[in-house]
Amino acid sequence: MSPLTGKPALTCALVLMGVYASIDCPEFAPFLLIPIILFLRHFPKSVQWAIFFALVAGFASHALLAHKKSDIFFEPSTKGCGSVEAVLPRNNGTAFIVKIEPKNGAPNYRIRLTEKRDLAELPRPGDDICYEASFYPVTPPTVPGAFDTRGWLESQGFATYGKFLHWESHKGGWVPERSFYQFRMWIKSRFDDYLEPAETGLLLGLLAGDRSGIPEALRSDFQRSGLVHVLAISGFHVVLLAGMLMIFLKATRLPHKVVRIIAIVLLFVYIPITGGSPAVRRAVLMFAVPQMGALLQRPANTLNSLGVALLFILLPNPQEIWNPGFQLSVSATAGILIGGSHNPLKNLPDVFKKNRIWNKFQELFVDPTYVTLCATLSTAPFLIHHFKTLSPFAWLGNIVVVPAISWGMQAGLFALLSPIDFLRQHFCYAAGFFLRLASLLTRMLSDSAQASVTVGPFGPSILLILGVLFLMLPVFRKNELARIYSCLSILLFAILFCFGSYRSIVSPSWKVTLIDVGQGDSILITTPSGRNILVDTGPNDRQDAGKDIIVPYLHHIGVLQLDALVITHPDLDHFGGAESILKMFPVKELWITSCARTEPKENWISVLEEASEKNIPIRDIYRGFKWNEFSFEIMAVHPKPDVCGETNEGSITLRAKGLGHSILLTGDLTIGGEKEILRTDSFIKSDFLKLGHHGSKTSSSVPFLNAVSPQMALISSGRKNRFRHPSKQVINRLDSLHIPYLNTATSGTISITFTKDSQNVQTMLPQSGQIR
């Protein structure tokens, strides 16, 4: 505990976070609060009083300020009046944050409405507005790991969100946000004359926090390469801005105290300009505390400055502790500060310290790699918990991409401050060059299927132990307690992993999951040995099912790679997400029909080309093909080899069986294809049947249903789809044969787990009598 003795602010912040976490998650209270009580006597009395203050302040602030989730979310009227709090340019229009003050004495609330038309005049912050709006339905996630709309609304403090149908605004009084909005628009105008829209959007995001102009593809590249932190205003940006600001102010020959005061004031103004995220507040406060210490001639400790920043952020908003951005920002900063104080490179022999070549190599490669390692280890538990992924290339990106980004930001700042258009033009060109270079390098890093690696999932208890283990590593050699804890943690991890492997051997199981991708198909088969085969990849019309649904789901459940990707036939609602999956996720083989190799559809050709670029073998599937492992088998019962016809009729049809259970997957198989299967000697009787063509009347004939004789039918269709799938005729057939069914449109993702003695069906959404 000695490292905390001289850091009362950091100690208070840690205790405060422990109190908040214990109140919100009582099961962790013994592990968080009991150590505080046990180690309290090891601190001096001044720190003991600080801890007591943090305990009291934590319980009081949580009781007074922590809102209940149910207090925020409700369905407001589609018509109303309020005042505009903020205007947020977005890719799909302009979003407005509107504050509503009901006249009936009800509490105030905020809503988010989007104007999708490109109008010359729009309301500004502070204006009064009366509106008629259409609100989007807020439904629970239908796929594990998918975006939680309700959680997002609650985290932002919105009652709901939607789009304008009609509005009228009247000029209101001045509010600070109006000036901040105009300042952001002024920054944008300074770049628009000489830069491409994508470059302007990236520069505006880096300098002012407005990321609406950053292309979605570029954001995805930064996220996959582990560099998404570069796009969010954080300590990196504030340090760079503060450094340049101090240089400019010192050039004015003002007294040092005046320079520090002006710099502190300007950076505090910068907080609301960028949206006031926790990372910006934390970085500005960490800059301000040492500067104020210098004014008072009292040195400030960096870790204690972090504690001061945390207290200012958490005391007025206890729920901020659960914000992923807050967790990642704080843990990365703490990791860098702690790792820097225990840097083993400080103890190198003098022969290295005096060598110019080594010093340059250390400055350009070794130090950035070490800093990245510290940040990666400290943020790893939170990254695994929230995203189930880590990026192996983050260290390389920080070495080659971050410098280009920083040079682009510096050129952009000079362009903003240049009074002469000639200078502004050339600084803009320089900024554009460095930003294009950073984008190109990021794209190269993200193109690898290994750019984002699945890790987990692990429970919060394991991640908590892992996080403390990382904190103990720097003092492992000097502290006996750290050595004991590290050895016990490693032993615990070994026991848990061995027990998991032993259980999978003693009690084998396999699983089939119908992923809710809307109007399309995507089915994941997980074999008893843990291999994963994905059958179809959903559509990419409204959204790319591969990038937005399937890959996040695979990460969420801990899939490391796909042993095979099966495309039953080249229709867009079955292969739409395939190209994204091949780009973003490791795939060992691609299974298609021989007829699909010559299909002339442009999007399908892109899928085949992507597989070729990634050197992924393509295997032809036809009747009689078998893939098996111990106690499990997948067999193709359709189509005939080298007989090409209508794509739906030639859909790959697979029968998976193992541990005494089976399922038949039919793609978009039509009645014609069903008749062809019935004319063969293929054994198709199965416990479960995935109906062909989303339950269309052109599939699932009575003879075929009788031949399969399933205990339950499964349908993959979209909500309120324009084809009205499943067909009433098919439903009537199922009812007449007493075959119950489940539909992803009403049940969400459907998972069936097979063991030797049972088969367990689970749905993402509650059934409410939907099984028929």
Coordinates of C-alpha atoms in Angstrom, one line a residue, residues 182-620:
Q182 CA -20.4 28.4 -34.2
F183 CA -16.8 27.9 -33.3
R184 CA -16.9 24.3 -34.6
M185 CA -18.5 25.5 -37.8
W186 CA -15.7 28.2 -38.2
I187 CA -13.1 25.5 -37.8
K188 CA -14.8 23.5 -40.5
S189 CA -14.9 26.4 -42.8
R190 CA -11.2 27.0 -42.5
F191 CA -10.5 23.6 -43.9
D192 CA -13.3 23.2 -46.4
D193 CA -11.6 25.5 -49.0
Y194 CA -8.5 23.3 -49.4
L195 CA -9.3 19.8 -48.1
E196 CA -11.5 16.9 -49.3
P197 CA -14.6 16.3 -47.2
A198 CA -13.2 13.1 -45.6
E199 CA -10.0 14.9 -44.6
T200 CA -11.9 17.9 -43.2
G201 CA -14.1 15.4 -41.3
L202 CA -11.1 13.6 -39.8
L203 CA -9.4 16.8 -38.9
L204 CA -12.6 18.3 -37.3
G205 CA -12.9 15.1 -35.3
L206 CA -9.3 15.2 -34.1
L207 CA -9.4 18.9 -33.1
A208 CA -13.0 19.6 -32.1
G209 CA -14.5 16.2 -31.3
D210 CA -17.1 16.3 -34.1
R211 CA -16.7 12.9 -35.8
S212 CA -19.8 13.1 -38.0
G213 CA -17.6 13.8 -41.1
I214 CA -15.3 10.8 -40.7
P215 CA -16.3 8.1 -43.2
E216 CA -17.7 4.9 -41.7
A217 CA -15.2 2.7 -43.5
L218 CA -12.3 4.8 -42.0
R219 CA -13.8 4.5 -38.5
S220 CA -14.1 0.8 -38.9
D221 CA -10.4 0.6 -40.0
F222 CA -9.3 2.5 -36.9
Q223 CA -11.4 0.3 -34.6
R224 CA -10.2 -3.0 -36.1
S225 CA -6.5 -1.9 -35.9
G226 CA -6.9 -1.0 -32.2
L227 CA -6.4 2.7 -32.9
V228 CA -9.9 4.0 -32.4
H229 CA -8.6 5.9 -29.4
V230 CA -6.9 8.3 -31.8
L231 CA -10.3 9.4 -33.1
A232 CA -11.7 10.3 -29.7
I233 CA -10.5 13.5 -28.1
S234 CA -8.3 12.2 -25.2
G235 CA -5.1 12.8 -23.3
F236 CA -3.1 12.4 -26.6
H237 CA -4.9 15.4 -28.2
V238 CA -5.0 17.5 -25.1
V239 CA -1.3 17.0 -24.4
L240 CA -0.5 18.0 -28.0
L241 CA -2.8 21.0 -27.9
A242 CA -1.5 22.1 -24.5
G243 CA 2.1 21.8 -25.7
M244 CA 1.5 24.0 -28.8
L245 CA -0.6 26.4 -26.7
M246 CA 2.3 26.9 -24.2
I247 CA 4.7 27.5 -27.1
F248 CA 2.5 30.1 -28.6
L249 CA 1.9 31.8 -25.3
K250 CA 5.5 31.8 -24.3
A251 CA 6.4 33.4 -27.6
T252 CA 4.3 36.5 -26.5
R253 CA 6.9 37.1 -23.7
L254 CA 4.2 37.2 -21.1
P255 CA 5.1 36.3 -17.5
H256 CA 5.2 32.5 -16.8
K257 CA 2.4 32.7 -14.3
V258 CA 0.2 34.6 -16.7
V259 CA 1.0 32.0 -19.5
R260 CA -0.1 29.1 -17.1
I261 CA -3.3 30.8 -16.1
I262 CA -4.3 31.6 -19.7
A263 CA -3.4 28.0 -20.8
I264 CA -5.6 26.6 -18.0
V265 CA -8.5 28.8 -18.8
L266 CA -8.4 28.1 -22.6
L267 CA -8.2 24.3 -22.0
F268 CA -11.2 24.5 -19.7
V269 CA -13.1 26.3 -22.5
Y270 CA -11.9 23.5 -24.8
I271 CA -13.9 20.9 -22.7
P272 CA -17.4 22.0 -23.8
I273 CA -16.2 22.7 -27.4
T274 CA -15.3 19.0 -27.8
G275 CA -18.5 17.7 -26.1
G276 CA -17.2 17.4 -22.6
S277 CA -16.3 13.7 -22.7
P278 CA -14.8 12.1 -19.5
A279 CA -11.5 11.6 -21.4
V280 CA -11.2 15.3 -22.2
R281 CA -12.1 16.4 -18.7
R282 CA -9.7 13.9 -17.2
A283 CA -6.8 15.1 -19.5
V284 CA -7.5 18.8 -18.9
L285 CA -7.7 18.4 -15.2
M286 CA -4.4 16.4 -15.2
F287 CA -2.8 19.2 -17.1
A288 CA -4.3 21.9 -14.8
V289 CA -3.3 20.4 -11.5
P290 CA 0.5 20.4 -12.1
Q291 CA 0.2 23.9 -13.6
M292 CA -1.7 25.2 -10.5
G293 CA 0.9 23.4 -8.3
A294 CA 3.6 25.3 -10.2
L295 CA 1.7 28.6 -9.6
L296 CA 1.6 27.8 -5.9
Q297 CA 5.2 26.5 -6.0
R298 CA 4.1 23.0 -4.9
P299 CA 5.1 20.1 -7.1
A300 CA 2.3 17.8 -8.2
N301 CA 2.5 14.0 -8.6
T302 CA 1.0 12.6 -11.8
L303 CA -0.9 9.8 -10.2
N304 CA -2.3 12.1 -7.6
S305 CA -3.3 14.5 -10.4
L306 CA -5.2 11.5 -11.9
G307 CA -6.9 11.1 -8.6
V308 CA -8.0 14.7 -8.5
A309 CA -9.4 14.4 -12.1
L310 CA -11.3 11.3 -11.1
L311 CA -12.9 12.9 -8.1
F312 CA -14.1 15.9 -10.1
I313 CA -15.6 13.5 -12.7
L314 CA -17.2 10.9 -10.4
L315 CA -18.6 12.9 -7.5
P316 CA -21.2 14.8 -9.6
N317 CA -22.0 11.7 -11.8
P318 CA -21.6 8.3 -10.0
Q319 CA -22.8 6.4 -13.1
E320 CA -19.8 7.5 -15.1
I321 CA -17.9 4.6 -13.6
W322 CA -19.8 2.2 -15.9
N323 CA -19.1 4.2 -19.1
P324 CA -16.7 2.1 -21.3
G325 CA -15.0 5.2 -22.5
F326 CA -14.3 6.4 -19.0
Q327 CA -13.0 3.0 -18.0
L328 CA -10.6 2.7 -21.0
S329 CA -9.4 6.2 -20.7
V330 CA -8.6 6.0 -17.0
S331 CA -7.1 2.5 -17.1
A332 CA -4.8 3.5 -20.1
T333 CA -3.6 6.6 -18.3
A334 CA -3.0 4.7 -15.1
G335 CA -1.2 1.9 -16.9
I336 CA 1.1 4.4 -18.7
L337 CA 1.9 6.3 -15.5
I338 CA 2.5 3.2 -13.4
G339 CA 4.5 1.4 -16.2
G340 CA 6.6 4.5 -16.8
S341 CA 7.7 4.7 -13.1
H342 CA 8.8 1.0 -13.3
N343 CA 10.3 1.1 -16.8
P344 CA 13.1 -1.5 -16.9
L345 CA 14.9 0.5 -19.6
K346 CA 15.9 3.1 -17.0
N347 CA 18.4 0.7 -15.6
L348 CA 20.3 0.0 -18.8
P349 CA 24.1 0.1 -18.7
D350 CA 25.8 3.4 -19.5
V351 CA 27.1 2.0 -22.8
F352 CA 23.5 2.0 -24.1
K353 CA 22.6 5.4 -22.6
K354 CA 25.6 7.0 -24.3
N355 CA 25.0 5.3 -27.7
R356 CA 23.3 7.7 -30.1
I357 CA 22.0 5.0 -32.4
W358 CA 20.5 3.1 -29.5
N359 CA 18.9 6.3 -28.1
K360 CA 17.3 7.1 -31.5
F361 CA 16.1 3.5 -31.8
Q362 CA 14.7 3.6 -28.3
E363 CA 13.0 6.9 -28.9
L364 CA 11.3 5.8 -32.2
F365 CA 10.5 2.1 -31.5
V366 CA 11.3 0.8 -28.0
D367 CA 9.6 3.5 -25.9
P368 CA 6.4 3.7 -28.0
T369 CA 6.2 -0.2 -27.9
Y370 CA 6.6 -0.2 -24.1
V371 CA 4.0 2.6 -23.6
T372 CA 1.6 0.6 -25.9
L373 CA 2.3 -2.5 -23.9
C374 CA 1.5 -0.7 -20.6
A375 CA -1.7 0.7 -22.0
T376 CA -2.8 -2.6 -23.6
L377 CA -2.3 -4.6 -20.4
S378 CA -4.1 -2.0 -18.3
T379 CA -7.1 -1.7 -20.6
A380 CA -7.2 -5.5 -21.5
P381 CA -9.8 -6.5 -18.8
F382 CA -12.1 -3.7 -20.0
L383 CA -11.6 -4.4 -23.7
I384 CA -12.3 -8.1 -23.1
H385 CA -15.4 -7.4 -21.0
H386 CA -17.0 -4.9 -23.4
F387 CA -15.8 -6.0 -26.8
K388 CA -14.3 -9.6 -26.3
T389 CA -11.4 -8.6 -28.6
L390 CA -7.8 -7.3 -28.5
S391 CA -5.7 -6.0 -31.4
P392 CA -2.3 -7.5 -31.9
F393 CA -1.3 -4.7 -34.2
A394 CA -2.1 -1.8 -31.8
W395 CA 1.6 -1.4 -30.9
L396 CA 2.6 -1.1 -34.5
G397 CA -0.2 1.4 -35.2
N398 CA 0.9 3.5 -32.3
I399 CA 4.4 3.6 -33.8
V400 CA 3.6 4.4 -37.4
V401 CA 0.1 5.9 -37.4
V402 CA 0.0 8.1 -34.3
P403 CA 3.0 10.2 -35.4
A404 CA 1.4 10.9 -38.8
I405 CA -1.9 11.8 -37.0
S406 CA 0.0 14.2 -34.6
W407 CA 1.8 15.9 -37.6
G408 CA -1.5 16.3 -39.3
M409 CA -3.1 17.8 -36.2
Q410 CA -0.1 20.3 -35.8
A411 CA -0.4 21.3 -39.5
G412 CA -4.2 21.8 -39.0
L413 CA -3.6 24.0 -35.9
F414 CA -1.2 26.1 -37.8
A415 CA -3.7 26.4 -40.7
L416 CA -6.4 27.6 -38.2
L417 CA -4.1 30.2 -36.8
S418 CA -2.6 31.4 -40.1
P419 CA -3.8 35.0 -40.9
I420 CA -2.7 34.7 -44.6
D421 CA -4.6 32.4 -47.0
F422 CA -1.4 31.4 -48.7
L423 CA 0.0 30.0 -45.5
R424 CA -3.4 28.4 -44.6
Q425 CA -3.5 26.7 -48.0
H426 CA -0.1 25.1 -47.6
F427 CA -0.7 24.1 -44.0
C428 CA -4.0 22.5 -45.1
Y429 CA -2.2 20.6 -47.8
A430 CA 0.4 19.4 -45.3
A431 CA -2.3 18.3 -42.9
G432 CA -4.1 16.5 -45.8
F433 CA -0.9 14.6 -46.7
F434 CA -0.3 13.3 -43.2
L435 CA -3.9 12.4 -42.6
R436 CA -4.0 10.4 -45.9
L437 CA -0.8 8.7 -44.9
A438 CA -2.3 7.8 -41.5
S439 CA -5.5 6.5 -43.2
L440 CA -3.5 4.4 -45.7
L441 CA -1.4 2.8 -42.9
T442 CA -4.5 2.1 -40.8
R443 CA -6.2 0.5 -43.8
M444 CA -3.2 -1.8 -44.3
L445 CA -3.2 -2.8 -40.7
S446 CA -6.9 -3.4 -40.6
D447 CA -7.1 -5.5 -43.8
S448 CA -5.6 -8.5 -41.9
A449 CA -8.2 -11.0 -40.6
Q450 CA -6.0 -11.1 -37.4
A451 CA -6.3 -7.3 -36.8
S452 CA -8.9 -8.0 -34.2
V453 CA -8.6 -11.2 -32.2
T454 CA -11.3 -12.8 -30.0
V455 CA -10.4 -13.1 -26.4
G456 CA -12.9 -14.5 -23.9
P457 CA -15.6 -14.3 -22.9
F458 CA -14.7 -14.3 -19.2
G459 CA -16.8 -13.4 -16.2
P460 CA -16.3 -10.2 -14.3
S461 CA -14.7 -12.0 -11.4
I462 CA -11.9 -13.5 -13.6
L463 CA -11.3 -10.1 -15.2
L464 CA -11.2 -8.4 -11.8
I465 CA -8.5 -10.9 -10.7
L466 CA -6.7 -10.4 -14.0
G467 CA -6.7 -6.6 -13.7
V468 CA -5.3 -6.7 -10.1
L469 CA -2.6 -9.2 -11.5
F470 CA -1.5 -6.6 -14.1
L471 CA -1.2 -4.0 -11.3
M472 CA 1.0 -6.4 -9.3
L473 CA 3.4 -7.2 -12.2
P474 CA 5.6 -4.0 -11.9
V475 CA 6.4 -4.8 -8.2
F476 CA 6.6 -8.6 -8.6
R477 CA 10.3 -8.7 -7.8
K478 CA 10.3 -6.4 -4.8
N479 CA 7.0 -7.2 -3.1
E480 CA 6.3 -10.6 -1.5
L481 CA 2.5 -10.0 -1.4
A482 CA 2.6 -9.4 -5.2
R483 CA 4.5 -12.6 -5.8
I484 CA 2.0 -14.7 -3.7
Y485 CA -1.0 -13.1 -5.4
S486 CA 0.5 -13.6 -8.9
C487 CA 1.2 -17.2 -8.3
L488 CA -2.3 -17.9 -6.8
S489 CA -3.9 -16.1 -9.7
I490 CA -2.0 -18.1 -12.3
L491 CA -2.9 -21.3 -10.4
L492 CA -6.5 -20.3 -10.3
F493 CA -6.6 -19.6 -14.1
A494 CA -4.9 -22.9 -14.8
I495 CA -7.5 -24.8 -12.7
L496 CA -10.4 -23.0 -14.4
F497 CA -9.2 -23.6 -17.9
C498 CA -8.4 -27.3 -17.2
F499 CA -11.8 -27.8 -15.6
G500 CA -13.5 -26.2 -18.6
S501 CA -11.6 -28.6 -21.0
Y502 CA -12.3 -31.6 -18.8
R503 CA -16.0 -30.7 -18.7
S504 CA -16.2 -30.4 -22.5
I505 CA -14.7 -33.9 -22.8
V506 CA -16.8 -35.6 -20.1
S507 CA -20.0 -33.9 -21.1
P508 CA -19.8 -33.2 -24.9
S509 CA -22.4 -31.1 -26.6
W510 CA -22.9 -29.3 -29.9
K511 CA -24.9 -26.3 -30.8
V512 CA -26.9 -24.7 -33.7
T513 CA -27.7 -21.0 -33.6
L514 CA -30.0 -19.2 -36.0
I515 CA -28.6 -15.6 -35.8
D516 CA -31.3 -12.9 -36.3
V517 CA -30.0 -11.1 -39.3
G518 CA -33.5 -9.9 -40.5
Q519 CA -34.7 -11.1 -43.9
G520 CA -32.0 -13.5 -44.5
D521 CA -30.2 -16.6 -43.2
S522 CA -27.2 -17.1 -41.0
I523 CA -26.7 -20.2 -38.9
L524 CA -23.7 -21.1 -36.7
I525 CA -22.9 -24.8 -36.1
T526 CA -20.5 -25.4 -33.1
T527 CA -19.3 -29.0 -33.0
P528 CA -18.5 -31.0 -29.8
S529 CA -14.8 -30.3 -30.3
G530 CA -15.4 -26.5 -30.5
R531 CA -15.1 -26.1 -34.3
N532 CA -17.3 -23.5 -35.9
I533 CA -19.1 -23.6 -39.3
L534 CA -21.2 -20.7 -40.4
V535 CA -23.9 -21.3 -42.9
D536 CA -24.8 -18.1 -44.9
T537 CA -24.1 -14.6 -43.8
G538 CA -27.4 -12.6 -44.1
P539 CA -28.1 -9.5 -46.2
N540 CA -26.3 -6.2 -46.6
D541 CA -29.2 -3.9 -47.8
R542 CA -30.2 -1.9 -44.8
Q543 CA -27.0 -2.8 -42.9
D544 CA -24.1 -5.2 -43.5
A545 CA -25.1 -8.2 -41.5
G546 CA -21.5 -9.5 -41.6
K547 CA -19.9 -6.4 -40.1
D548 CA -22.7 -5.2 -37.9
I549 CA -24.3 -8.4 -36.6
I550 CA -22.4 -11.6 -37.2
V551 CA -18.8 -10.6 -36.5
P552 CA -19.8 -8.8 -33.2
Y553 CA -21.7 -12.0 -32.3
L554 CA -18.8 -14.2 -33.0
H555 CA -16.5 -12.1 -30.8
H556 CA -19.2 -12.0 -28.1
I557 CA -19.4 -15.8 -27.8
G558 CA -15.6 -16.3 -28.0
V559 CA -15.2 -17.7 -31.5
L560 CA -11.6 -17.5 -32.7
Q561 CA -12.0 -18.6 -36.3
L562 CA -14.5 -20.2 -38.7
D563 CA -13.4 -23.6 -39.8
A564 CA -15.8 -23.2 -42.8
L565 CA -18.0 -20.6 -44.2
V566 CA -20.9 -22.1 -46.2
I567 CA -22.8 -20.1 -48.8
T568 CA -25.9 -22.2 -49.7
H569 CA -26.5 -20.3 -52.9
P570 CA -25.5 -16.9 -54.3
D571 CA -28.5 -14.8 -53.4
L572 CA -27.8 -11.5 -51.6
D573 CA -29.8 -12.3 -48.5
H574 CA -27.6 -15.3 -48.0
F575 CA -24.1 -14.0 -48.9
G576 CA -24.5 -10.2 -48.3
G577 CA -22.3 -10.2 -45.2
A578 CA -19.7 -12.7 -46.6
E579 CA -17.2 -10.2 -48.0
S580 CA -17.0 -8.3 -44.6
I581 CA -16.6 -11.6 -42.7
L582 CA -13.8 -12.7 -45.0
K583 CA -12.1 -9.4 -44.5
M584 CA -12.6 -9.1 -40.7
F585 CA -12.6 -12.7 -39.4
P586 CA -10.3 -15.7 -39.9
V587 CA -11.9 -18.3 -42.2
K588 CA -10.2 -21.6 -43.1
E589 CA -12.4 -22.7 -46.0
L590 CA -15.3 -21.4 -48.2
W591 CA -17.9 -24.0 -49.2
I592 CA -20.1 -23.3 -52.2
T593 CA -21.7 -25.2 -55.1
S594 CA -19.8 -25.7 -58.3
C595 CA -22.5 -23.7 -60.1
A596 CA -21.8 -20.7 -57.9
R597 CA -18.3 -20.4 -59.2
T598 CA -19.7 -19.0 -62.5
E599 CA -22.5 -16.9 -61.1
P600 CA -22.1 -13.4 -62.8
K601 CA -23.5 -11.2 -59.9
E602 CA -21.0 -8.4 -59.2
N603 CA -21.3 -8.6 -55.4
W604 CA -20.8 -12.4 -55.5
I605 CA -17.7 -12.0 -57.7
S606 CA -16.3 -9.7 -55.1
V607 CA -16.8 -12.4 -52.4
L608 CA -14.9 -14.9 -54.5
E609 CA -12.1 -12.4 -55.2
E610 CA -11.8 -11.6 -51.5
A611 CA -11.4 -15.3 -50.7
S612 CA -8.8 -15.6 -53.4
E613 CA -6.8 -12.6 -52.0
K614 CA -6.9 -14.1 -48.6
N615 CA -5.8 -17.5 -50.0
I616 CA -8.9 -19.2 -48.6
P617 CA -9.5 -22.6 -50.2
I618 CA -12.9 -22.9 -52.0
R619 CA -14.5 -26.3 -51.7
D620 CA -17.4 -27.5 -53.9

